[in-house]
Short mmCIF file of N, CA and C and ligand atoms in Angstrom, two decimals:
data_model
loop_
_atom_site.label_atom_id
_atom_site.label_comp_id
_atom_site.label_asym_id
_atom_site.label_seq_id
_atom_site.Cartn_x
_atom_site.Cartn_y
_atom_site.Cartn_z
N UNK A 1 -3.70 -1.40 20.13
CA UNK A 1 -2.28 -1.75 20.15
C UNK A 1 -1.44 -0.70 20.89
N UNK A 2 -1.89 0.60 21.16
CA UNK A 2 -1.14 1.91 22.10
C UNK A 2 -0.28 2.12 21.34
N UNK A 3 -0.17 2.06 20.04
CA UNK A 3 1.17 2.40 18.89
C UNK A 3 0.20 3.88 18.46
N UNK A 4 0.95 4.87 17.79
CA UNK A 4 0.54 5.96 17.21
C UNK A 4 0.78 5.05 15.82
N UNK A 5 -0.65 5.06 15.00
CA UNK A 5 -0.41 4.61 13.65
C UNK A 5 -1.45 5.45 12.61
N UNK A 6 -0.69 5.47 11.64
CA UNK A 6 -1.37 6.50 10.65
C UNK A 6 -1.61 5.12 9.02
N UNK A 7 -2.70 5.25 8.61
CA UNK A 7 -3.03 4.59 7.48
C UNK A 7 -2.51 5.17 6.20
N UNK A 8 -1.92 4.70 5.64
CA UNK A 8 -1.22 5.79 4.36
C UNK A 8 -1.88 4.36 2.92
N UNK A 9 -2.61 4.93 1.99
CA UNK A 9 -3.50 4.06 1.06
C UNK A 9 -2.93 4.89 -0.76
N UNK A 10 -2.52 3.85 -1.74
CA UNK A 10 -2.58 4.22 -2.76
C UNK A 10 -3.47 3.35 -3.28
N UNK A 11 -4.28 4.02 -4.27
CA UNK A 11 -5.83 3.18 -4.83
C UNK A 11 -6.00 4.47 -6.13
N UNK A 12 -6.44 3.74 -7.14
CA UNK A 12 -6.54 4.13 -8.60
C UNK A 12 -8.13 4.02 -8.52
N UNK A 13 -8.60 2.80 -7.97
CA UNK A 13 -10.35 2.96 -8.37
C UNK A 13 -11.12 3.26 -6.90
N UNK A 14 -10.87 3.57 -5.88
CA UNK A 14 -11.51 3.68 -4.52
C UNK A 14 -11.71 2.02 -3.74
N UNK A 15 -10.91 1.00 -3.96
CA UNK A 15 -11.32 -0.03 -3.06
C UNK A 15 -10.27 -0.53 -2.59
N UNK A 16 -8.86 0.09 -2.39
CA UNK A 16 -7.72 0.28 -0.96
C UNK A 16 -8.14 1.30 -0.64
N UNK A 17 -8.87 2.45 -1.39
CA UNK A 17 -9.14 3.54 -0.31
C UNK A 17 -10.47 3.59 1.02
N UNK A 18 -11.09 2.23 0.10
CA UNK A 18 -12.48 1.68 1.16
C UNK A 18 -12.11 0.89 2.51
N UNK A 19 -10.73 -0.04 2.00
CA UNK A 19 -10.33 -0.67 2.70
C UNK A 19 -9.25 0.41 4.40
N UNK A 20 -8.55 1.24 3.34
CA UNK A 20 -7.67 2.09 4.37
C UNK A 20 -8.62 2.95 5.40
N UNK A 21 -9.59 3.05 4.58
CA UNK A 21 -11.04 4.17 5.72
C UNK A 21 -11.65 3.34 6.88
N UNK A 22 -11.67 1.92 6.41
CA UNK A 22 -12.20 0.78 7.48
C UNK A 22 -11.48 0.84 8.42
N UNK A 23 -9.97 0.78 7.81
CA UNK A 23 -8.88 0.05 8.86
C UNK A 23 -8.94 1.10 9.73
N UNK A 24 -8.74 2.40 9.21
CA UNK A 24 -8.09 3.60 10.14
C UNK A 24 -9.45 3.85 10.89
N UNK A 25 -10.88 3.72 10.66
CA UNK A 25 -11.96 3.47 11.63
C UNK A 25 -12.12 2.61 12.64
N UNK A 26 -11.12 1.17 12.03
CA UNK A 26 -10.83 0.38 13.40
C UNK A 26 -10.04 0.47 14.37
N UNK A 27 -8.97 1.65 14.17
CA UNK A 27 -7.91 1.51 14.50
C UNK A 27 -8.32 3.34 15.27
N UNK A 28 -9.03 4.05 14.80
CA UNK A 28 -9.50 5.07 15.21
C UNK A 28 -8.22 6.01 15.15
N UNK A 29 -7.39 5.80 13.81
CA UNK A 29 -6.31 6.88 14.00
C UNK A 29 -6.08 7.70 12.81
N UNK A 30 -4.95 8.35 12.11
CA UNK A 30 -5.20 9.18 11.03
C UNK A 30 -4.91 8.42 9.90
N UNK A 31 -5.64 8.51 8.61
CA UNK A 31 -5.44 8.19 7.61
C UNK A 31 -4.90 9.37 6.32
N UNK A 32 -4.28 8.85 4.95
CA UNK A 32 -3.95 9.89 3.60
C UNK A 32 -3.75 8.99 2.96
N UNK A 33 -4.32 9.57 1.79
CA UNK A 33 -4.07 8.76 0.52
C UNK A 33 -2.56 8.91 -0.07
N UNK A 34 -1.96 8.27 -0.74
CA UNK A 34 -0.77 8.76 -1.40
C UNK A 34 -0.96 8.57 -2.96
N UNK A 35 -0.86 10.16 -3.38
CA UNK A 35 -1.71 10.20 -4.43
C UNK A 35 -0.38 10.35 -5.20
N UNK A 36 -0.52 10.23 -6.73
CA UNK A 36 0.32 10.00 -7.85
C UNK A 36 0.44 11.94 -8.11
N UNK A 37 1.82 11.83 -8.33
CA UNK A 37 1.90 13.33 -9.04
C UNK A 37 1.16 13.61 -10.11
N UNK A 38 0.99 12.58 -10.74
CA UNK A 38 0.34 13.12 -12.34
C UNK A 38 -0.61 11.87 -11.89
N UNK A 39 -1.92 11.66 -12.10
CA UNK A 39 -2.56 10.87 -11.77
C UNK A 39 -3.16 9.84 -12.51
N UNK A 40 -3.19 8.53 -12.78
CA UNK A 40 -3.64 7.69 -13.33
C UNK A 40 -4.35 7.85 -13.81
N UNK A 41 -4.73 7.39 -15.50
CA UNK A 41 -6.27 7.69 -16.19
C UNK A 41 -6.43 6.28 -16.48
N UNK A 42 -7.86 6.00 -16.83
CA UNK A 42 -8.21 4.71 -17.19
C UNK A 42 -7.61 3.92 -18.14
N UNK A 43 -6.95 4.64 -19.37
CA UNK A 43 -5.80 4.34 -19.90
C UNK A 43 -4.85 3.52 -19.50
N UNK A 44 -4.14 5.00 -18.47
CA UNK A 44 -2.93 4.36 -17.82
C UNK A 44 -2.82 2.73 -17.32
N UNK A 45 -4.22 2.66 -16.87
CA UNK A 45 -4.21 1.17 -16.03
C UNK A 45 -4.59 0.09 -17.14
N UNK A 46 -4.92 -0.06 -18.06
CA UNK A 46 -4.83 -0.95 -18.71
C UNK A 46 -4.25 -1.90 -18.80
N UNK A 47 -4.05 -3.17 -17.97
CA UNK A 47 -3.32 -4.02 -17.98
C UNK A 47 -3.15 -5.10 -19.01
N UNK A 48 -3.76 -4.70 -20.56
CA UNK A 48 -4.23 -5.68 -21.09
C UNK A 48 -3.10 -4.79 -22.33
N UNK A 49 -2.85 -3.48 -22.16
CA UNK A 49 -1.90 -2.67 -22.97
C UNK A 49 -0.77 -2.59 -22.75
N UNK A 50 0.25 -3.55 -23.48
CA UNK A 50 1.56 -3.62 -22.89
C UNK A 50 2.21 -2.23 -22.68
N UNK A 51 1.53 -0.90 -23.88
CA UNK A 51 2.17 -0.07 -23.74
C UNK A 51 1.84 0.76 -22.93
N UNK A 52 0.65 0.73 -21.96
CA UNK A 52 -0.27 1.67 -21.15
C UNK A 52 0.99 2.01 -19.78
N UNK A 53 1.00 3.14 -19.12
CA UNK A 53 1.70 3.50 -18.43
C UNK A 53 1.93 2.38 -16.96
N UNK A 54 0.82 1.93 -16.25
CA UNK A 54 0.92 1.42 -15.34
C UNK A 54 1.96 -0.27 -16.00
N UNK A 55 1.71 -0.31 -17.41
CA UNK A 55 1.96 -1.67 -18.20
C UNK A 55 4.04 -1.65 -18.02
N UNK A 56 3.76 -0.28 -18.28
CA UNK A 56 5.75 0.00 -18.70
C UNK A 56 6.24 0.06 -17.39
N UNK A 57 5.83 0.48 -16.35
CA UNK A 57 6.03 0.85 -14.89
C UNK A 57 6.51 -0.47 -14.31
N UNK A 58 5.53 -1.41 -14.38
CA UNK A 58 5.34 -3.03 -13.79
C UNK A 58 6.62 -3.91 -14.53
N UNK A 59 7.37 -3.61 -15.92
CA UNK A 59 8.07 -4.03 -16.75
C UNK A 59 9.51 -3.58 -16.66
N UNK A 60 9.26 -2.31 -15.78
CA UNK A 60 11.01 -1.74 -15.59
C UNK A 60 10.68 -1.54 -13.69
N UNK A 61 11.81 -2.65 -13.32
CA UNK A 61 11.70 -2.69 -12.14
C UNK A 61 12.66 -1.66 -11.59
N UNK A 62 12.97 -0.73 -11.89
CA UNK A 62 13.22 0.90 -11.70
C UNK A 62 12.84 1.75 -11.73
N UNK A 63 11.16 1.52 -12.27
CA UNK A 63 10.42 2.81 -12.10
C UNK A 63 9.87 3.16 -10.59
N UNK A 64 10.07 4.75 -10.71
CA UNK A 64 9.29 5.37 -9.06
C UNK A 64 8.59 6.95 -9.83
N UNK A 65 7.77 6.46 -9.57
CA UNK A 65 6.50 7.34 -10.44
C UNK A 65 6.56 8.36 -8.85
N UNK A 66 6.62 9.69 -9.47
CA UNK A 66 6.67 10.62 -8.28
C UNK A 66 5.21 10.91 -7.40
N UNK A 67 5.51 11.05 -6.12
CA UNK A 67 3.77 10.76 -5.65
C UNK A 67 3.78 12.56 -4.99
N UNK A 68 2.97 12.79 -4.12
CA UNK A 68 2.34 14.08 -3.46
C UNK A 68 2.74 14.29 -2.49
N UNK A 69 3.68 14.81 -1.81
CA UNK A 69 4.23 15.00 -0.23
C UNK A 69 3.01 14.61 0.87
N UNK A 70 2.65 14.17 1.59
CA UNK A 70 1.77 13.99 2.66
C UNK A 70 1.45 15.28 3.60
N UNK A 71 0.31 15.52 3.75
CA UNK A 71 0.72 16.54 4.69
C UNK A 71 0.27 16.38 6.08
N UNK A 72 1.23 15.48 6.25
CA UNK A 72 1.39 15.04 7.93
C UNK A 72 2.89 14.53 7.53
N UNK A 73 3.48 14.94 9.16
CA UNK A 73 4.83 14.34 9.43
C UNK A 73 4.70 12.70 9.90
N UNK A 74 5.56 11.81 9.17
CA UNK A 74 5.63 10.75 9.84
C UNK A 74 6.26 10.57 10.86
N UNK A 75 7.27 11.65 11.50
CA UNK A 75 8.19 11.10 12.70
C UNK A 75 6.66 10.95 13.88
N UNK A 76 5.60 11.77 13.64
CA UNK A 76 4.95 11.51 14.48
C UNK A 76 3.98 10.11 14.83
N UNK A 77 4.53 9.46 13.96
CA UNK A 77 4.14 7.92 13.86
C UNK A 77 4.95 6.98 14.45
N UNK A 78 4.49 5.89 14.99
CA UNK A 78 5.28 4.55 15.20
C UNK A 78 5.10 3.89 14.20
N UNK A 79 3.47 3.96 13.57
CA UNK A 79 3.56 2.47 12.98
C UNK A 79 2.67 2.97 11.50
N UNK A 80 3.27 2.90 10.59
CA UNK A 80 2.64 3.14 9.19
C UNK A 80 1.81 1.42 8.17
N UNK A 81 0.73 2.06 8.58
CA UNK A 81 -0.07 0.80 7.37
C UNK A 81 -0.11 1.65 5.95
N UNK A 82 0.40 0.75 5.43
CA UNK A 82 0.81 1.30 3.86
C UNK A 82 -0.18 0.21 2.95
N UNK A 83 -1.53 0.50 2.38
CA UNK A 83 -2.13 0.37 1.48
C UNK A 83 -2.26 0.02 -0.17
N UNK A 84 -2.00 -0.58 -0.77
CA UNK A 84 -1.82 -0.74 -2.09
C UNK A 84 -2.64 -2.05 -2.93
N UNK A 85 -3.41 -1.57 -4.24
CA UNK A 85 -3.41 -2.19 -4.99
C UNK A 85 -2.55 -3.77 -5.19
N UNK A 86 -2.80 -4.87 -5.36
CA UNK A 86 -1.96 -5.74 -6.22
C UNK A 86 -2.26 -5.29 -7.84
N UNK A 87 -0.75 -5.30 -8.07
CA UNK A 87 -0.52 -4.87 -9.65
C UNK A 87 0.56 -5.91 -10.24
N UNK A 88 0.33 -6.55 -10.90
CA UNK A 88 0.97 -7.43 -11.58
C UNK A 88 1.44 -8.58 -10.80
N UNK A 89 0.66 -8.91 -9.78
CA UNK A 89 0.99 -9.52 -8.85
C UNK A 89 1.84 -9.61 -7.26
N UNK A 90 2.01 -8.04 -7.57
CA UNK A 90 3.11 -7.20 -6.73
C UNK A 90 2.75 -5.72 -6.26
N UNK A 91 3.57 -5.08 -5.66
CA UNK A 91 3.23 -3.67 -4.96
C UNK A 91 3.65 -2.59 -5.96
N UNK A 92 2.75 -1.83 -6.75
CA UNK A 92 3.28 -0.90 -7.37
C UNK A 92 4.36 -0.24 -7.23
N UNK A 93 5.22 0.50 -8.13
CA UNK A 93 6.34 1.04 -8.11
C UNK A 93 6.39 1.85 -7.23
N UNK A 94 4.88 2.68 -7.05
CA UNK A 94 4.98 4.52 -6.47
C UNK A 94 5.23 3.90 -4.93
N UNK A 95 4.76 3.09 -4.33
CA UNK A 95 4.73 1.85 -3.31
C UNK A 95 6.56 1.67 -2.94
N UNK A 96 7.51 1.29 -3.37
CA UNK A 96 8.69 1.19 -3.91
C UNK A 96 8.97 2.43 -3.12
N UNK A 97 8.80 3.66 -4.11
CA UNK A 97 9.38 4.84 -3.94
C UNK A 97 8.97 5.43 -2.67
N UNK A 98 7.61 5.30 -2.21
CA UNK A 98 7.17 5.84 -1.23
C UNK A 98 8.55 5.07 0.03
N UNK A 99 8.50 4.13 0.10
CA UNK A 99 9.18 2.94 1.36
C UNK A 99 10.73 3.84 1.41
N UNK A 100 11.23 4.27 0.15
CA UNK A 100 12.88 4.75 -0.25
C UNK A 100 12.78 5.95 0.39
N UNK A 101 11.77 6.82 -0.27
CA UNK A 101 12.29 8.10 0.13
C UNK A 101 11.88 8.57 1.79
N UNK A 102 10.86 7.85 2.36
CA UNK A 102 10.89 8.30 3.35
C UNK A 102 11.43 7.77 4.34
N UNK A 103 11.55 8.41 5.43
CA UNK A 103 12.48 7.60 6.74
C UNK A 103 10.97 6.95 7.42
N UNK A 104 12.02 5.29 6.88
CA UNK A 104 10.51 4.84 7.76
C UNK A 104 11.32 3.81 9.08
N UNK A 105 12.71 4.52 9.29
CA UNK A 105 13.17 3.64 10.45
C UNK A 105 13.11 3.74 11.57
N UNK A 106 12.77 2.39 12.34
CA UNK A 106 12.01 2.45 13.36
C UNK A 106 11.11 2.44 13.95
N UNK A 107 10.18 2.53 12.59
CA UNK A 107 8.88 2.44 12.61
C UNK A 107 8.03 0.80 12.14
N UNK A 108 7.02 0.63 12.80
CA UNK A 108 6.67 -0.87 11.87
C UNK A 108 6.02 -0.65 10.79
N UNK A 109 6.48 -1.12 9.34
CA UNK A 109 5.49 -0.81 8.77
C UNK A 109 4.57 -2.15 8.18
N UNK A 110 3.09 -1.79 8.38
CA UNK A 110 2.37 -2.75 7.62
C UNK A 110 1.81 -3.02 6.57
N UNK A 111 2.24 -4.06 6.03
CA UNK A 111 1.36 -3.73 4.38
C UNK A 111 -0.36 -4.27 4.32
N UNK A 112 -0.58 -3.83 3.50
CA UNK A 112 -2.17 -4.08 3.26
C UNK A 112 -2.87 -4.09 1.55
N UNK A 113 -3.52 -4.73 1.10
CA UNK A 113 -3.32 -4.71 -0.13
C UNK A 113 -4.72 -5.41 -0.98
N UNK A 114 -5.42 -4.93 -1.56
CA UNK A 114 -6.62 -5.43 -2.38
C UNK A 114 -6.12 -5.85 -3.72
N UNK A 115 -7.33 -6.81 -4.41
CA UNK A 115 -6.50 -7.31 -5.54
C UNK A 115 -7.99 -8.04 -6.09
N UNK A 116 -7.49 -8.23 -7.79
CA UNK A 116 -9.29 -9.27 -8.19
C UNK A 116 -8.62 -10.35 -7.67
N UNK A 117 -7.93 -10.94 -7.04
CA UNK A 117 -7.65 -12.36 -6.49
C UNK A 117 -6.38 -12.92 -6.42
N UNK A 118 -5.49 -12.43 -6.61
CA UNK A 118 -4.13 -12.28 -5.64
C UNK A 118 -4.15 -12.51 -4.25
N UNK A 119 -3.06 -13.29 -3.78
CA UNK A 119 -2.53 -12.97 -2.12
C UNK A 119 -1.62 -11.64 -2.30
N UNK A 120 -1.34 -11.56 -1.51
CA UNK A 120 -0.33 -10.30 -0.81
C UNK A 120 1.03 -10.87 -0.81
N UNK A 121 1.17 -12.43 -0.63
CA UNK A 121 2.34 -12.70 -0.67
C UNK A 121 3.61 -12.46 -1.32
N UNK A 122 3.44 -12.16 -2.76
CA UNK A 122 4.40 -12.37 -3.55
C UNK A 122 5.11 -10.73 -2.86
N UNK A 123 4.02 -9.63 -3.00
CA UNK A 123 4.37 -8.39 -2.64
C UNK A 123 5.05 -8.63 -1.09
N UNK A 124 4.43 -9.28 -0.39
CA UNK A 124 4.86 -8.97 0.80
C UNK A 124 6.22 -9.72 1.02
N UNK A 125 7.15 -11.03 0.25
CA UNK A 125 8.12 -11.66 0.03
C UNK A 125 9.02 -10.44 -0.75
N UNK A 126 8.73 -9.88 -1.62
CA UNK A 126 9.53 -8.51 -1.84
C UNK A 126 10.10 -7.76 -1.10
N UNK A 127 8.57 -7.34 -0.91
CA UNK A 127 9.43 -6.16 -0.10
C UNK A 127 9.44 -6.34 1.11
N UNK A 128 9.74 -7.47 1.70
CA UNK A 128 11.12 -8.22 2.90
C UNK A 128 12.33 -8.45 2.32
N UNK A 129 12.38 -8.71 1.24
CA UNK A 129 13.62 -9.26 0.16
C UNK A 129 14.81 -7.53 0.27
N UNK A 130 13.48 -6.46 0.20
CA UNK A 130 14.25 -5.30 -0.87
C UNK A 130 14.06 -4.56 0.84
N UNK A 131 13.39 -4.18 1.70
CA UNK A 131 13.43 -3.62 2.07
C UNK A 131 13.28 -3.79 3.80
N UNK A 132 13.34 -5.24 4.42
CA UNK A 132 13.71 -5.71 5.14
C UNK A 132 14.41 -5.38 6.52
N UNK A 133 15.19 -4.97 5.59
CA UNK A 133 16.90 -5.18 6.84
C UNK A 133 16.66 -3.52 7.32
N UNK A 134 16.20 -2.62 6.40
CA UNK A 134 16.17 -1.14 7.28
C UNK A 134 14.58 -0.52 7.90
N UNK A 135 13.56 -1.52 7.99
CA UNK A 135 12.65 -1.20 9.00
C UNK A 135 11.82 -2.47 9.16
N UNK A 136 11.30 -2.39 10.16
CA UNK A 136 10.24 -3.19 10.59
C UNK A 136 9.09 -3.88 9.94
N UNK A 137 9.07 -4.52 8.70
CA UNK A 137 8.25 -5.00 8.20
C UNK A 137 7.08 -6.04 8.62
N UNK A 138 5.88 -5.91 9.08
CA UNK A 138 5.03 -6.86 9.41
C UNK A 138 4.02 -7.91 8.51
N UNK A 139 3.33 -8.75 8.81
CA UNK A 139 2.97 -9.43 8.03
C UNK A 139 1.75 -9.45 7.55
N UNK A 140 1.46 -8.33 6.39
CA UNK A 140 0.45 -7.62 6.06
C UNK A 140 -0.98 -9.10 5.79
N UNK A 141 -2.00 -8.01 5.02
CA UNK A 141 -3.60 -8.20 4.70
C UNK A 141 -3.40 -8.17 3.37
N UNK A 142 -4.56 -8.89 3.00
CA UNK A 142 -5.11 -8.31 1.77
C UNK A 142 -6.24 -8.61 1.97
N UNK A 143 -7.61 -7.84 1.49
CA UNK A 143 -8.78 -7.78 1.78
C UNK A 143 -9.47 -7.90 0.52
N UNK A 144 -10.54 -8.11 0.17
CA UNK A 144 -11.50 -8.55 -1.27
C UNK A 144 -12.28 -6.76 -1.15
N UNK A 145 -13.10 -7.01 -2.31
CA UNK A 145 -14.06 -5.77 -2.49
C UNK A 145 -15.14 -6.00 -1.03
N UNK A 146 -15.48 -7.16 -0.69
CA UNK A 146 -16.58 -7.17 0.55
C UNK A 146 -16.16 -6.85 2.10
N UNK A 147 -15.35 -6.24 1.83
CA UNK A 147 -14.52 -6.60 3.21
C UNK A 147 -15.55 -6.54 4.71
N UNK A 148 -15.57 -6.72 5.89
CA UNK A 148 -16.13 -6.85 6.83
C UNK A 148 -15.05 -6.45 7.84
N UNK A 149 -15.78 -5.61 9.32
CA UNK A 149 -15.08 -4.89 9.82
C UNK A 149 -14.42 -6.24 11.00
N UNK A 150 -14.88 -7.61 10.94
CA UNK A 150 -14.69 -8.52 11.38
C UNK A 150 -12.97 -9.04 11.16
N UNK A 151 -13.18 -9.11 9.92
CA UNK A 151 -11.79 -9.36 9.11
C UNK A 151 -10.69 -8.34 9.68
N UNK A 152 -11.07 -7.32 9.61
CA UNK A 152 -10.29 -6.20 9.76
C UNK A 152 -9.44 -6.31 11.22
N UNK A 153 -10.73 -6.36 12.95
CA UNK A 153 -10.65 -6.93 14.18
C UNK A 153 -9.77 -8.19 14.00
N UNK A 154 -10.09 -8.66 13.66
CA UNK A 154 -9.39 -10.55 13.60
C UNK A 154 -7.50 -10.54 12.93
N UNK A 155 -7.72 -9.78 12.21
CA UNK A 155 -6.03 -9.54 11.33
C UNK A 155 -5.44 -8.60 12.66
N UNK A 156 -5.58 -7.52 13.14
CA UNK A 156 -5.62 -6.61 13.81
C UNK A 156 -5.18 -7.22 15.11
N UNK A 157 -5.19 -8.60 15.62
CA UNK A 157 -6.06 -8.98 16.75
C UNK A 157 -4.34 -10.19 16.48
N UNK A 158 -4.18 -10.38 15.20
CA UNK A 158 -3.26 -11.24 15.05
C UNK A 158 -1.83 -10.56 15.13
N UNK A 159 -2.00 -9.27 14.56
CA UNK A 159 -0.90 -8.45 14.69
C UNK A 159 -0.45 -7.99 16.31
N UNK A 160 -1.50 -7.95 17.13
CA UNK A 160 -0.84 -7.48 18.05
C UNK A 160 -0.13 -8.56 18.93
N UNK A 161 -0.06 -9.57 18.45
CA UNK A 161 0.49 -10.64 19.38
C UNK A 161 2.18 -10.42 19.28
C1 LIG B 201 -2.50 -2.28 -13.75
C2 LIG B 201 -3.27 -3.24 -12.90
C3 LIG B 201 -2.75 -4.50 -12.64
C4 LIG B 201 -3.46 -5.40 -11.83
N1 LIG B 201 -2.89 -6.63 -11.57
C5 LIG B 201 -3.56 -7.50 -10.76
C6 LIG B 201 -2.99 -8.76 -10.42
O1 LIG B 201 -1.87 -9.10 -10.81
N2 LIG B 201 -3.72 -9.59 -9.62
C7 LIG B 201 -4.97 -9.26 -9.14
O2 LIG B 201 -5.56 -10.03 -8.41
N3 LIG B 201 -5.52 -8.05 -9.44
C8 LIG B 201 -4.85 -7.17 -10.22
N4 LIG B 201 -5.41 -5.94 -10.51
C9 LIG B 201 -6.70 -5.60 -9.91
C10 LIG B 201 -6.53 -4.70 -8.69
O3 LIG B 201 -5.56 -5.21 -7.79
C11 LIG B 201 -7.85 -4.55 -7.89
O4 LIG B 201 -8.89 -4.17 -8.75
C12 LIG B 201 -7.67 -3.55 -6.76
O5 LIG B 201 -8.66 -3.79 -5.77
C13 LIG B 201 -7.77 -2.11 -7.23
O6 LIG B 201 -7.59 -1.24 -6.14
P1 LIG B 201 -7.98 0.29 -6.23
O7 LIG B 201 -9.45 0.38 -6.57
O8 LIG B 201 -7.70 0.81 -4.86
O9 LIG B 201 -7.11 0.94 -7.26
C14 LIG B 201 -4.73 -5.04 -11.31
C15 LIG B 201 -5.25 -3.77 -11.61
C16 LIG B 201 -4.53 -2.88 -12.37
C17 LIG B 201 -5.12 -1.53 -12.64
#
């Protein structure tokens, strides 16, 4: 695509982080995880515990769980693929916060997103809804646990049109 793009992946069990290592191998550019300040325990994710942390997070659509500074500058980017879990049918909060606090204008950003069987849609109708009008939003992926570097070429292949 001749865009400078950096893969930026939040993942609790390693399979957006399998997925973000593919992409940024297809894409042959830099990848980082965006890791949680205080980090998720198996607990936390319990989606079956209304009171489990990731449970209260998904329930107050104001939470921004603080994440890890990156250590790469984004101005040196055009185009950020932003990585995430589906969580409750949607893009985690830290996801949210990440999009707010940084300057992502001007830049395209793409979403990308694993899930046990979710589309991406609902997340990706969001955050066009919430975050839209101040950058470049494209029309992300979501990939299964099997992913193939085929899938990856072919989405990739759709984006650059
Ligand atoms: C708190 C929580 C909520 C989830 N909610 C959904 C959901 O609504 N729909 C779905 O298909 N998968 C859901 N999942 C499953 C994850 O999206 C899926 O396992 C994902 O690939 C995990 O990515 P990771 O290994 O990078 O953390 C949820 C998982 C967690 C931990």
């Amino acid at each position: 695509m001749g865009k400078k793009s950096l893969v930026v992946y939040f993942s609790c069990g390693g399979t957006t982080e399998l997925a973000g290592k593919e992409l940024a191998g297809a894409l042959k550019c830099d990848f980082h995880p965006l890791e949680a300040q205080e980090t998720y325990t198996r607990e936390d994710l319990d989606w079956k515990n209304p009171q489990s942390r990731s449970s209260v997070e998904m329930q107050d659509e104001k939470a921004r769980p603080s994440y890890k500074k990156l250590p790469v500058d984004l101005k040196d980017y055009e185009q950020i693929f932003l990585g995430f879990p589906i969580w409750w049918g949607i893009e985690p909060r830290i996801i949210d916060h990440f999009i707010e606090q940084e300057d992502l204008k001007g830049k395209e950003v793409i979403p990308f997103a694993t899930s046990g069987g979710s589309t991406i849609d609902k997340a990706q109708d969001r955050l066009e809804e919430k975050y839209g009008q101040g950058l470049t939003l494209l029309k992300g992926h979501r990939f299964n646990r099997n992913l193939e570097r085929q899938e990856i070429e072919d989405w990739l292949q759709i984006l650059s049109h």
